[in-house]
Amino acid sequence: MSVQRPLAAFPPLALAVAMGAVVGCGSSASHRSTDGGDGLDGGGIDTDAGACDAGCLAWNEMGDFAPVTAPGSLVLLAPESVPPGAPFPVAVRAEHPWSGSVTLGDRTNTKTVHLYRGAGSAPWTAPGTATLLVLHADGAADRSVSVELRTERELAGTLAGDDLHWNATDDVTVTANALVDQGATLVVDAGATVRLAPKVRIEVRGAMDVRGSRTAPVLFTRSAEGDWGELDFVAGSEGAFRYAWITRGGGGNADRIFGHSSSAPVFRVTDATLSLAHSILADNSGKAFGTRTSHVTLTDTITTHSDSGGEFKQSAVRMERTHNLELPDADGSVDDDDNDGVYLSGALEGPNGDLLSVLRDVVLAVGEDDAIDHNGGRVLVERAWIQGFFHEGVACSSARTIEIRDSVITNCDQGVESGYGSPTVNVVHSYIHGNHTGLRVGDSYDMPIEGTLTVRDSVVRGNDQDARNHSNALAGPVVGALTIDCTWIETGDVTGECNRDDAPPNACPEISAPGCDCTAPGPSWCAP
C-alpha cells in the first residue's frame, strides 16, 4: 500500500531509494520470526557480548545472515516507456548480496521494498499521460520512465506477416486469443509494450523471441481491469525471453488451472523449450510457470508476488542466480494455496535416464508453503539461500534423489524434510539454523516413510529441535532413515559418527577431509 508523504519528501518527478539500517553482529534479537514465518519481524541470533553465534554468519534486521553489511550501489530497473495507467514492476538490485529495507517513492507516494540477498521488486502505476518519472537510486544512475500514448496495434487470431514483428514504436494490444503458428516466429523488439485483455492468451506452436535489453526491457501487462491469461507453448515450440517485464498474468478461466494449486500459469509449457534471462515475473494472480515434459532455463530472473514460483512436472529445469521472493506476498497471512517457491514433480526422461534439474546460486525468501517442494524429482540444489517459508525449506517426497550442497536454510517451520515414499535426500556442507525443526524424517501424513535423509559436513544448530525422526504410520522413528555425520548439531534424534555439540569455529569452514576428521563443516561461501 502506498503511503502519502509531503510533496517535498522526494525530488520532483523522482522515484528514489533510501537504504534501511542494517543491524550487524552484536545486536540482540529473537532467533526466529514470530509473525507467521515471513521473516520480516526482526529475526536474528541472540548474541553475547558482540560475539556471533555462528562465526562469520551474523544476522541483520531481516533475519538474514549478514557478512555483507551494506548494499553498495543500488540500481533501479524499469521499462523505458509505459502507456498511461499501465501497471509495471520496478526492480531494485544491490551491488552486493545485501538484505534489508529500502524506500521507493515519487513526489507523492512511497513504498517499502524488501531486498533479499541483493534483489527486490514492487508494483508501480505511472501517473497521467506525458508524465515523466525519474527514478533515482540514492547516488546510483537515475532511471527515467516516460509515460506516453503511442500508436496502438490491436491484434488477435493467427498472426502472420508484419503482425509477427512487434516494435517499440507502437503499443500492441492483444484483444482476443492469438496464435503463432507452426513454422512462424514472433519477434518482440527491445522497448516494446504488450498489453493483453483479461483472460487472453497467446498460443505458440512455432517460436517466440523477446529481445529486450537492460535499458529497454519489454513490458507485458494488462490492457484493462482483470489479469490476462497465459503464454502457452505447445509441443515442439520454443520461447526465448531476455529482459522481459511480465506482470498481471495468470488470470485464466477455471479450466486453465494447472497442477496442485488453484491457479493458472503465466507460462504454460508442454513438450517444449523455454528460456528466460534477466527478466521479472511480478504481481501475477497465477503461478509463474506450469510445465510438463519440457526443458526450462531461468537465469538472473526475479519471480515475486505471484501465486507460486512455478510447478514443473517431469521437466528438466535449470535455475541460476534467480530470486523467488514473497510468494504470494509478505503479509504474514497464510492462504494455504500451495504457494511454493518452486515445485518439482517427477523427472524428464532423457536418452540415458532421468535428466537432472539444477538450482544453483538461487535465493528463495518468504513464502506461504515450501521453498522447494521435491516430489519425485532428480535434483541438485547448490549454493541456495532459503529463508522465511511457512512450511519446509526443502520438502522431499515420493521417489528419486535430491542433493543439497553449500546452502543456508533458515527461519522455516522445518529446514529439510524427508517425507512419504522413498526419496533419497543428501545434505552436504550446509547451514540449517533458526527453524522450528532443522532436519525431519517423516511428515504430517499417515503414508509409509521409506526414504533416507543423510547429512554430512554441516552445521545444524539454533533450531527449536535440530533433528526429528518420527513416522505417523509407525507412531515412532523409522530405523536407519536418518544419518548425520561430521556435523555440528545439538539437539534431537542425532545418529551418526563424529558429530559435535560445541559451537563451530569463528571462521569460514571447509569440507572435512576423508576419514571424517570433522575439521570445520559449513557453507564455503559465507565469508564477506
PDB file of C-alpha atoms in Angstrom, residues 70-320:
ATOM      1  CA  ALA A  70      25.985  -2.690   3.059  1.00  0.00           C
ATOM      2  CA  PRO A  71      24.343  -2.962  -0.349  1.00  0.00           C
ATOM      3  CA  GLY A  72      26.874  -0.935  -2.291  1.00  0.00           C
ATOM      4  CA  SER A  73      25.279   0.807  -5.237  1.00  0.00           C
ATOM      5  CA  LEU A  74      21.534   0.462  -5.630  1.00  0.00           C
ATOM      6  CA  VAL A  75      20.108   0.287  -9.146  1.00  0.00           C
ATOM      7  CA  LEU A  76      16.510   0.722 -10.247  1.00  0.00           C
ATOM      8  CA  LEU A  77      15.300  -1.240 -13.261  1.00  0.00           C
ATOM      9  CA  ALA A  78      12.042  -0.379 -15.019  1.00  0.00           C
ATOM     10  CA  PRO A  79      10.546  -0.164 -18.516  1.00  0.00           C
ATOM     11  CA  GLU A  80      11.742   2.691 -20.678  1.00  0.00           C
ATOM     12  CA  SER A  81       8.216   3.771 -21.578  1.00  0.00           C
ATOM     13  CA  VAL A  82       4.727   2.786 -20.414  1.00  0.00           C
ATOM     14  CA  PRO A  83       1.193   3.689 -21.508  1.00  0.00           C
ATOM     15  CA  PRO A  84      -0.807   5.927 -19.156  1.00  0.00           C
ATOM     16  CA  GLY A  85      -2.156   3.971 -16.205  1.00  0.00           C
ATOM     17  CA  ALA A  86      -0.413   0.712 -17.127  1.00  0.00           C
ATOM     18  CA  PRO A  87       0.875  -1.270 -14.120  1.00  0.00           C
ATOM     19  CA  PHE A  88       4.527  -2.281 -14.270  1.00  0.00           C
ATOM     20  CA  PRO A  89       7.070  -3.775 -11.860  1.00  0.00           C
ATOM     21  CA  VAL A  90      10.091  -1.882 -10.586  1.00  0.00           C
ATOM     22  CA  ALA A  91      13.106  -3.961  -9.605  1.00  0.00           C
ATOM     23  CA  VAL A  92      15.717  -2.851  -7.096  1.00  0.00           C
ATOM     24  CA  ARG A  93      19.081  -4.584  -7.229  1.00  0.00           C
ATOM     25  CA  ALA A  94      22.047  -4.079  -4.953  1.00  0.00           C
ATOM     26  CA  GLU A  95      25.680  -4.329  -5.912  1.00  0.00           C
ATOM     27  CA  HIS A  96      26.269  -6.785  -3.047  1.00  0.00           C
ATOM     28  CA  PRO A  97      24.121  -9.703  -1.749  1.00  0.00           C
ATOM     29  CA  TRP A  98      22.632  -7.487   0.941  1.00  0.00           C
ATOM     30  CA  SER A  99      19.280  -7.887   2.698  1.00  0.00           C
ATOM     31  CA  GLY A 100      17.329  -5.003   4.155  1.00  0.00           C
ATOM     32  CA  SER A 101      14.559  -2.481   3.574  1.00  0.00           C
ATOM     33  CA  VAL A 102      14.595   0.338   1.064  1.00  0.00           C
ATOM     34  CA  THR A 103      12.057   3.064   0.398  1.00  0.00           C
ATOM     35  CA  LEU A 104      10.766   3.560  -3.119  1.00  0.00           C
ATOM     36  CA  GLY A 105       8.896   6.753  -3.945  1.00  0.00           C
ATOM     37  CA  ASP A 106       7.968   9.592  -6.261  1.00  0.00           C
ATOM     38  CA  ARG A 107       6.712  13.107  -5.489  1.00  0.00           C
ATOM     39  CA  THR A 108       3.608  11.871  -3.678  1.00  0.00           C
ATOM     40  CA  ASN A 109       3.893   8.154  -2.916  1.00  0.00           C
ATOM     41  CA  THR A 110       6.314   5.829  -1.185  1.00  0.00           C
ATOM     42  CA  LYS A 111       6.567   2.078  -0.770  1.00  0.00           C
ATOM     43  CA  THR A 112       8.837  -0.109   1.311  1.00  0.00           C
ATOM     44  CA  VAL A 113      10.664  -2.728  -0.710  1.00  0.00           C
ATOM     45  CA  HIS A 114      12.440  -5.629   0.984  1.00  0.00           C
ATOM     46  CA  LEU A 115      15.655  -6.765  -0.646  1.00  0.00           C
ATOM     47  CA  TYR A 116      16.753 -10.354  -0.113  1.00  0.00           C
ATOM     48  CA  ARG A 117      20.366 -11.095  -0.966  1.00  0.00           C
ATOM     49  CA  GLY A 118      20.509  -8.175  -3.348  1.00  0.00           C
ATOM     50  CA  ALA A 119      17.116  -8.051  -5.070  1.00  0.00           C
ATOM     51  CA  GLY A 120      13.525  -6.947  -4.558  1.00  0.00           C
ATOM     52  CA  SER A 121      10.565  -5.611  -6.504  1.00  0.00           C
ATOM     53  CA  ALA A 122       7.438  -3.512  -6.120  1.00  0.00           C
ATOM     54  CA  PRO A 123       4.456  -2.781  -8.382  1.00  0.00           C
ATOM     55  CA  TRP A 124       4.006   0.707  -9.743  1.00  0.00           C
ATOM     56  CA  THR A 125       1.468   2.583 -11.830  1.00  0.00           C
ATOM     57  CA  ALA A 126       2.596   5.683 -13.650  1.00  0.00           C
ATOM     58  CA  PRO A 127       0.665   8.957 -13.389  1.00  0.00           C
ATOM     59  CA  GLY A 128      -1.277  10.501 -16.250  1.00  0.00           C
ATOM     60  CA  THR A 129      -0.365  10.945 -19.851  1.00  0.00           C
ATOM     61  CA  ALA A 130       3.016  12.501 -20.742  1.00  0.00           C
ATOM     62  CA  THR A 131       4.255  12.483 -17.135  1.00  0.00           C
ATOM     63  CA  LEU A 132       7.952  11.738 -16.865  1.00  0.00           C
ATOM     64  CA  LEU A 133       9.201   9.743 -13.887  1.00  0.00           C
ATOM     65  CA  VAL A 134      12.870   9.978 -12.993  1.00  0.00           C
ATOM     66  CA  LEU A 135      13.903   7.030 -10.837  1.00  0.00           C
ATOM     67  CA  HIS A 136      16.880   7.720  -8.615  1.00  0.00           C
ATOM     68  CA  ALA A 137      18.883   5.062  -6.783  1.00  0.00           C
ATOM     69  CA  ASP A 138      20.476   7.050  -3.948  1.00  0.00           C
ATOM     70  CA  GLY A 139      23.648   8.022  -5.690  1.00  0.00           C
ATOM     71  CA  ALA A 140      23.483   5.442  -8.456  1.00  0.00           C
ATOM     72  CA  ALA A 141      22.340   6.159 -12.014  1.00  0.00           C
ATOM     73  CA  ASP A 142      18.934   7.735 -12.487  1.00  0.00           C
ATOM     74  CA  ARG A 143      16.187   5.843 -14.277  1.00  0.00           C
ATOM     75  CA  SER A 144      13.505   7.618 -16.259  1.00  0.00           C
ATOM     76  CA  VAL A 145      10.198   6.113 -17.310  1.00  0.00           C
ATOM     77  CA  SER A 146       8.335   8.133 -19.864  1.00  0.00           C
ATOM     78  CA  VAL A 147       4.552   7.875 -19.867  1.00  0.00           C
ATOM     79  CA  GLU A 148       3.271   8.317 -23.379  1.00  0.00           C
ATOM     80  CA  LEU A 149       0.326   7.385 -25.545  1.00  0.00           C
ATOM     81  CA  ARG A 150       1.765   5.685 -28.618  1.00  0.00           C
ATOM     82  CA  THR A 151       0.086   4.327 -31.715  1.00  0.00           C
ATOM     83  CA  GLU A 152      -1.868   1.202 -30.793  1.00  0.00           C
ATOM     84  CA  ARG A 153      -1.983  -2.014 -32.821  1.00  0.00           C
ATOM     85  CA  GLU A 154      -4.863  -4.322 -31.926  1.00  0.00           C
ATOM     86  CA  LEU A 155      -4.177  -7.959 -32.741  1.00  0.00           C
ATOM     87  CA  ALA A 156      -5.947 -11.307 -32.356  1.00  0.00           C
ATOM     88  CA  GLY A 157      -6.226 -14.641 -34.127  1.00  0.00           C
ATOM     89  CA  THR A 158      -3.475 -16.218 -36.233  1.00  0.00           C
ATOM     90  CA  LEU A 159      -0.526 -13.840 -36.585  1.00  0.00           C
ATOM     91  CA  ALA A 160       1.174 -13.553 -39.976  1.00  0.00           C
ATOM     92  CA  GLY A 161       3.331 -11.132 -41.945  1.00  0.00           C
ATOM     93  CA  ASP A 162       4.036  -7.826 -40.201  1.00  0.00           C
ATOM     94  CA  ASP A 163       1.925  -8.922 -37.236  1.00  0.00           C
ATOM     95  CA  LEU A 164       4.783 -11.251 -36.277  1.00  0.00           C
ATOM     96  CA  HIS A 165       7.075  -8.292 -35.552  1.00  0.00           C
ATOM     97  CA  TRP A 166       6.302  -6.072 -32.552  1.00  0.00           C
ATOM     98  CA  ASN A 167       8.479  -2.966 -32.278  1.00  0.00           C
ATOM     99  CA  ALA A 168       8.988  -0.161 -29.779  1.00  0.00           C
ATOM    100  CA  THR A 169       7.165   2.401 -31.904  1.00  0.00           C
ATOM    101  CA  ASP A 170       3.656   1.015 -31.474  1.00  0.00           C
ATOM    102  CA  ASP A 171       1.983  -0.481 -28.420  1.00  0.00           C
ATOM    103  CA  VAL A 172       0.474  -3.887 -29.133  1.00  0.00           C
ATOM    104  CA  THR A 173      -2.869  -4.760 -27.556  1.00  0.00           C
ATOM    105  CA  VAL A 174      -3.939  -8.405 -27.829  1.00  0.00           C
ATOM    106  CA  THR A 175      -7.726  -8.181 -27.681  1.00  0.00           C
ATOM    107  CA  ALA A 176      -8.538 -11.902 -28.006  1.00  0.00           C
ATOM    108  CA  ASN A 177      -6.627 -15.179 -28.105  1.00  0.00           C
ATOM    109  CA  ALA A 178      -3.733 -15.078 -30.577  1.00  0.00           C
ATOM    110  CA  LEU A 179      -1.754 -17.833 -32.302  1.00  0.00           C
ATOM    111  CA  VAL A 180       1.844 -18.084 -33.509  1.00  0.00           C
ATOM    112  CA  ASP A 181       1.522 -20.997 -35.892  1.00  0.00           C
ATOM    113  CA  GLN A 182       3.962 -23.806 -36.537  1.00  0.00           C
ATOM    114  CA  GLY A 183       6.927 -22.574 -38.581  1.00  0.00           C
ATOM    115  CA  ALA A 184       6.367 -18.921 -37.623  1.00  0.00           C
ATOM    116  CA  THR A 185       8.409 -16.799 -35.197  1.00  0.00           C
ATOM    117  CA  LEU A 186       7.058 -13.840 -33.249  1.00  0.00           C
ATOM    118  CA  VAL A 187       9.827 -11.273 -32.661  1.00  0.00           C
ATOM    119  CA  VAL A 188       9.393  -8.598 -29.977  1.00  0.00           C
ATOM    120  CA  ASP A 189      11.911  -5.749 -30.033  1.00  0.00           C
ATOM    121  CA  ALA A 190      13.542  -4.023 -27.070  1.00  0.00           C
ATOM    122  CA  GLY A 191      11.364  -1.317 -25.556  1.00  0.00           C
ATOM    123  CA  ALA A 192       8.097  -2.770 -26.827  1.00  0.00           C
ATOM    124  CA  THR A 193       4.946  -2.752 -24.698  1.00  0.00           C
ATOM    125  CA  VAL A 194       2.448  -5.602 -24.995  1.00  0.00           C
ATOM    126  CA  ARG A 195      -0.958  -5.294 -23.349  1.00  0.00           C
ATOM    127  CA  LEU A 196      -3.341  -8.221 -23.131  1.00  0.00           C
ATOM    128  CA  ALA A 197      -7.061  -8.227 -22.415  1.00  0.00           C
ATOM    129  CA  PRO A 198      -8.440 -10.165 -19.418  1.00  0.00           C
ATOM    130  CA  LYS A 199      -8.051 -13.957 -19.692  1.00  0.00           C
ATOM    131  CA  VAL A 200      -6.484 -13.657 -23.162  1.00  0.00           C
ATOM    132  CA  ARG A 201      -3.642 -15.998 -24.059  1.00  0.00           C
ATOM    133  CA  ILE A 202      -1.047 -16.278 -26.797  1.00  0.00           C
ATOM    134  CA  GLU A 203      -0.566 -19.833 -28.056  1.00  0.00           C
ATOM    135  CA  VAL A 204       2.835 -20.558 -29.564  1.00  0.00           C
ATOM    136  CA  ARG A 205       3.218 -23.507 -31.920  1.00  0.00           C
ATOM    137  CA  GLY A 206       6.311 -22.085 -33.590  1.00  0.00           C
ATOM    138  CA  ALA A 207       8.686 -19.746 -31.734  1.00  0.00           C
ATOM    139  CA  MET A 208       8.637 -16.514 -29.727  1.00  0.00           C
ATOM    140  CA  ASP A 209      11.770 -14.374 -29.459  1.00  0.00           C
ATOM    141  CA  VAL A 210      11.640 -11.469 -26.975  1.00  0.00           C
ATOM    142  CA  ARG A 211      14.684  -9.218 -27.384  1.00  0.00           C
ATOM    143  CA  GLY A 212      14.590  -6.755 -24.518  1.00  0.00           C
ATOM    144  CA  SER A 213      17.682  -5.014 -23.199  1.00  0.00           C
ATOM    145  CA  ARG A 214      18.787  -3.722 -19.804  1.00  0.00           C
ATOM    146  CA  THR A 215      17.874  -0.147 -20.711  1.00  0.00           C
ATOM    147  CA  ALA A 216      14.797  -1.062 -22.755  1.00  0.00           C
ATOM    148  CA  PRO A 217      13.059  -4.177 -21.397  1.00  0.00           C
ATOM    149  CA  VAL A 218       9.873  -5.493 -22.976  1.00  0.00           C
ATOM    150  CA  LEU A 219       6.760  -4.973 -20.839  1.00  0.00           C
ATOM    151  CA  PHE A 220       3.866  -7.473 -20.806  1.00  0.00           C
ATOM    152  CA  THR A 221       0.934  -6.050 -18.848  1.00  0.00           C
ATOM    153  CA  ARG A 222      -2.854  -5.948 -18.821  1.00  0.00           C
ATOM    154  CA  SER A 223      -4.963  -3.670 -21.019  1.00  0.00           C
ATOM    155  CA  ALA A 224      -7.914  -3.421 -18.629  1.00  0.00           C
ATOM    156  CA  GLU A 225      -9.003  -4.455 -15.145  1.00  0.00           C
ATOM    157  CA  GLY A 226      -8.649  -8.219 -14.761  1.00  0.00           C
ATOM    158  CA  ASP A 227      -5.428 -10.155 -15.348  1.00  0.00           C
ATOM    159  CA  TRP A 228      -4.624 -11.575 -18.754  1.00  0.00           C
ATOM    160  CA  GLY A 229      -4.269 -15.314 -19.269  1.00  0.00           C
ATOM    161  CA  GLU A 230      -1.053 -17.005 -20.317  1.00  0.00           C
ATOM    162  CA  LEU A 231       1.740 -17.542 -22.808  1.00  0.00           C
ATOM    163  CA  ASP A 232       1.061 -21.109 -23.938  1.00  0.00           C
ATOM    164  CA  PHE A 233       3.949 -23.014 -25.526  1.00  0.00           C
ATOM    165  CA  VAL A 234       2.698 -26.275 -27.017  1.00  0.00           C
ATOM    166  CA  ALA A 235       4.541 -29.366 -28.269  1.00  0.00           C
ATOM    167  CA  GLY A 236       7.631 -28.601 -30.336  1.00  0.00           C
ATOM    168  CA  SER A 237       7.603 -24.851 -29.737  1.00  0.00           C
ATOM    169  CA  GLU A 238      10.398 -22.641 -28.413  1.00  0.00           C
ATOM    170  CA  GLY A 239      10.460 -19.459 -26.359  1.00  0.00           C
ATOM    171  CA  ALA A 240      13.431 -17.190 -25.635  1.00  0.00           C
ATOM    172  CA  PHE A 241      12.912 -14.137 -23.398  1.00  0.00           C
ATOM    173  CA  ARG A 242      15.581 -11.576 -22.482  1.00  0.00           C
ATOM    174  CA  TYR A 243      14.841  -8.577 -20.278  1.00  0.00           C
ATOM    175  CA  ALA A 244      11.103  -9.208 -20.197  1.00  0.00           C
ATOM    176  CA  TRP A 245       8.993  -7.477 -17.509  1.00  0.00           C
ATOM    177  CA  ILE A 246       5.903  -9.677 -17.105  1.00  0.00           C
ATOM    178  CA  THR A 247       3.054  -8.613 -14.848  1.00  0.00           C
ATOM    179  CA  ARG A 248      -0.693  -9.093 -14.232  1.00  0.00           C
ATOM    180  CA  GLY A 249      -0.839 -12.521 -15.902  1.00  0.00           C
ATOM    181  CA  GLY A 250      -2.105 -15.952 -14.928  1.00  0.00           C
ATOM    182  CA  GLY A 251      -5.729 -14.851 -14.877  1.00  0.00           C
ATOM    183  CA  GLY A 252      -7.108 -17.753 -16.884  1.00  0.00           C
ATOM    184  CA  ASN A 253     -10.504 -19.406 -16.521  1.00  0.00           C
ATOM    185  CA  ALA A 254     -11.039 -22.289 -14.102  1.00  0.00           C
ATOM    186  CA  ASP A 255     -10.390 -24.781 -16.917  1.00  0.00           C
ATOM    187  CA  ARG A 256      -6.851 -23.369 -17.287  1.00  0.00           C
ATOM    188  CA  ILE A 257      -5.798 -24.186 -13.696  1.00  0.00           C
ATOM    189  CA  PHE A 258      -2.525 -26.112 -13.669  1.00  0.00           C
ATOM    190  CA  GLY A 259      -1.228 -28.567 -11.097  1.00  0.00           C
ATOM    191  CA  HIS A 260      -1.963 -28.925  -7.423  1.00  0.00           C
ATOM    192  CA  SER A 261      -2.703 -25.281  -6.597  1.00  0.00           C
ATOM    193  CA  SER A 262      -5.779 -23.425  -7.764  1.00  0.00           C
ATOM    194  CA  SER A 263      -4.254 -21.014 -10.256  1.00  0.00           C
ATOM    195  CA  ALA A 264      -3.454 -20.815 -13.941  1.00  0.00           C
ATOM    196  CA  PRO A 265       0.156 -20.239 -15.048  1.00  0.00           C
ATOM    197  CA  VAL A 266       1.656 -17.196 -16.714  1.00  0.00           C
ATOM    198  CA  PHE A 267       3.831 -19.547 -18.793  1.00  0.00           C
ATOM    199  CA  ARG A 268       2.301 -22.893 -19.778  1.00  0.00           C
ATOM    200  CA  VAL A 269       4.936 -25.101 -21.398  1.00  0.00           C
ATOM    201  CA  THR A 270       4.156 -28.597 -22.701  1.00  0.00           C
ATOM    202  CA  ASP A 271       6.728 -30.738 -24.548  1.00  0.00           C
ATOM    203  CA  ALA A 272       8.538 -27.512 -25.406  1.00  0.00           C
ATOM    204  CA  THR A 273      11.642 -25.440 -24.629  1.00  0.00           C
ATOM    205  CA  LEU A 274      11.651 -22.134 -22.738  1.00  0.00           C
ATOM    206  CA  SER A 275      14.425 -19.827 -21.549  1.00  0.00           C
ATOM    207  CA  LEU A 276      14.237 -16.564 -19.589  1.00  0.00           C
ATOM    208  CA  ALA A 277      17.197 -14.340 -18.770  1.00  0.00           C
ATOM    209  CA  HIS A 278      17.371 -11.024 -16.895  1.00  0.00           C
ATOM    210  CA  SER A 279      13.596 -10.964 -16.562  1.00  0.00           C
ATOM    211  CA  ILE A 280      10.949 -10.254 -13.919  1.00  0.00           C
ATOM    212  CA  LEU A 281       7.651 -12.015 -13.252  1.00  0.00           C
ATOM    213  CA  ALA A 282       5.845  -9.897 -10.683  1.00  0.00           C
ATOM    214  CA  ASP A 283       2.370  -9.254  -9.327  1.00  0.00           C
ATOM    215  CA  ASN A 284       0.651 -12.076 -11.191  1.00  0.00           C
ATOM    216  CA  SER A 285      -2.559 -13.670  -9.924  1.00  0.00           C
ATOM    217  CA  GLY A 286      -1.419 -17.049 -11.252  1.00  0.00           C
ATOM    218  CA  LYS A 287       1.676 -19.208 -10.757  1.00  0.00           C
ATOM    219  CA  ALA A 288       4.722 -18.132 -12.741  1.00  0.00           C
ATOM    220  CA  PHE A 289       5.167 -21.432 -14.608  1.00  0.00           C
ATOM    221  CA  GLY A 290       3.222 -24.586 -15.288  1.00  0.00           C
ATOM    222  CA  THR A 291       5.328 -27.012 -17.315  1.00  0.00           C
ATOM    223  CA  ARG A 292       5.131 -30.646 -18.357  1.00  0.00           C
ATOM    224  CA  THR A 293       7.832 -32.766 -20.055  1.00  0.00           C
ATOM    225  CA  SER A 294       9.765 -29.650 -21.060  1.00  0.00           C
ATOM    226  CA  HIS A 295      13.199 -28.020 -20.863  1.00  0.00           C
ATOM    227  CA  VAL A 296      13.175 -24.773 -18.867  1.00  0.00           C
ATOM    228  CA  THR A 297      16.155 -22.476 -18.196  1.00  0.00           C
ATOM    229  CA  LEU A 298      15.896 -19.429 -15.909  1.00  0.00           C
ATOM    230  CA  THR A 299      18.888 -17.153 -15.278  1.00  0.00           C
ATOM    231  CA  ASP A 300      19.191 -13.820 -13.443  1.00  0.00           C
ATOM    232  CA  THR A 301      15.418 -13.667 -13.084  1.00  0.00           C
ATOM    233  CA  ILE A 302      13.179 -12.383 -10.267  1.00  0.00           C
ATOM    234  CA  THR A 303       9.830 -14.049  -9.555  1.00  0.00           C
ATOM    235  CA  THR A 304       7.733 -12.343  -6.905  1.00  0.00           C
ATOM    236  CA  HIS A 305       4.204 -11.538  -5.721  1.00  0.00           C
ATOM    237  CA  SER A 306       2.694 -14.408  -7.715  1.00  0.00           C
ATOM    238  CA  ASP A 307       0.666 -17.433  -6.614  1.00  0.00           C
ATOM    239  CA  SER A 308       3.820 -19.565  -6.682  1.00  0.00           C
ATOM    240  CA  GLY A 309       7.220 -19.612  -8.317  1.00  0.00           C
ATOM    241  CA  GLY A 310       6.090 -22.389 -10.619  1.00  0.00           C
ATOM    242  CA  GLU A 311       5.184 -26.048 -10.886  1.00  0.00           C
ATOM    243  CA  PHE A 312       7.397 -28.187 -13.095  1.00  0.00           C
ATOM    244  CA  LYS A 313       6.132 -31.685 -13.935  1.00  0.00           C
ATOM    245  CA  GLN A 314       8.502 -34.223 -15.498  1.00  0.00           C
ATOM    246  CA  SER A 315      10.667 -31.345 -16.692  1.00  0.00           C
ATOM    247  CA  ALA A 316      14.392 -30.591 -16.820  1.00  0.00           C
ATOM    248  CA  VAL A 317      14.760 -27.275 -15.002  1.00  0.00           C
ATOM    249  CA  ARG A 318      17.860 -25.153 -14.660  1.00  0.00           C
ATOM    250  CA  MET A 319      17.717 -22.089 -12.403  1.00  0.00           C
ATOM    251  CA  GLU A 320      20.834 -19.958 -11.865  1.00  0.00           C
TER     252      GLU A 320
END
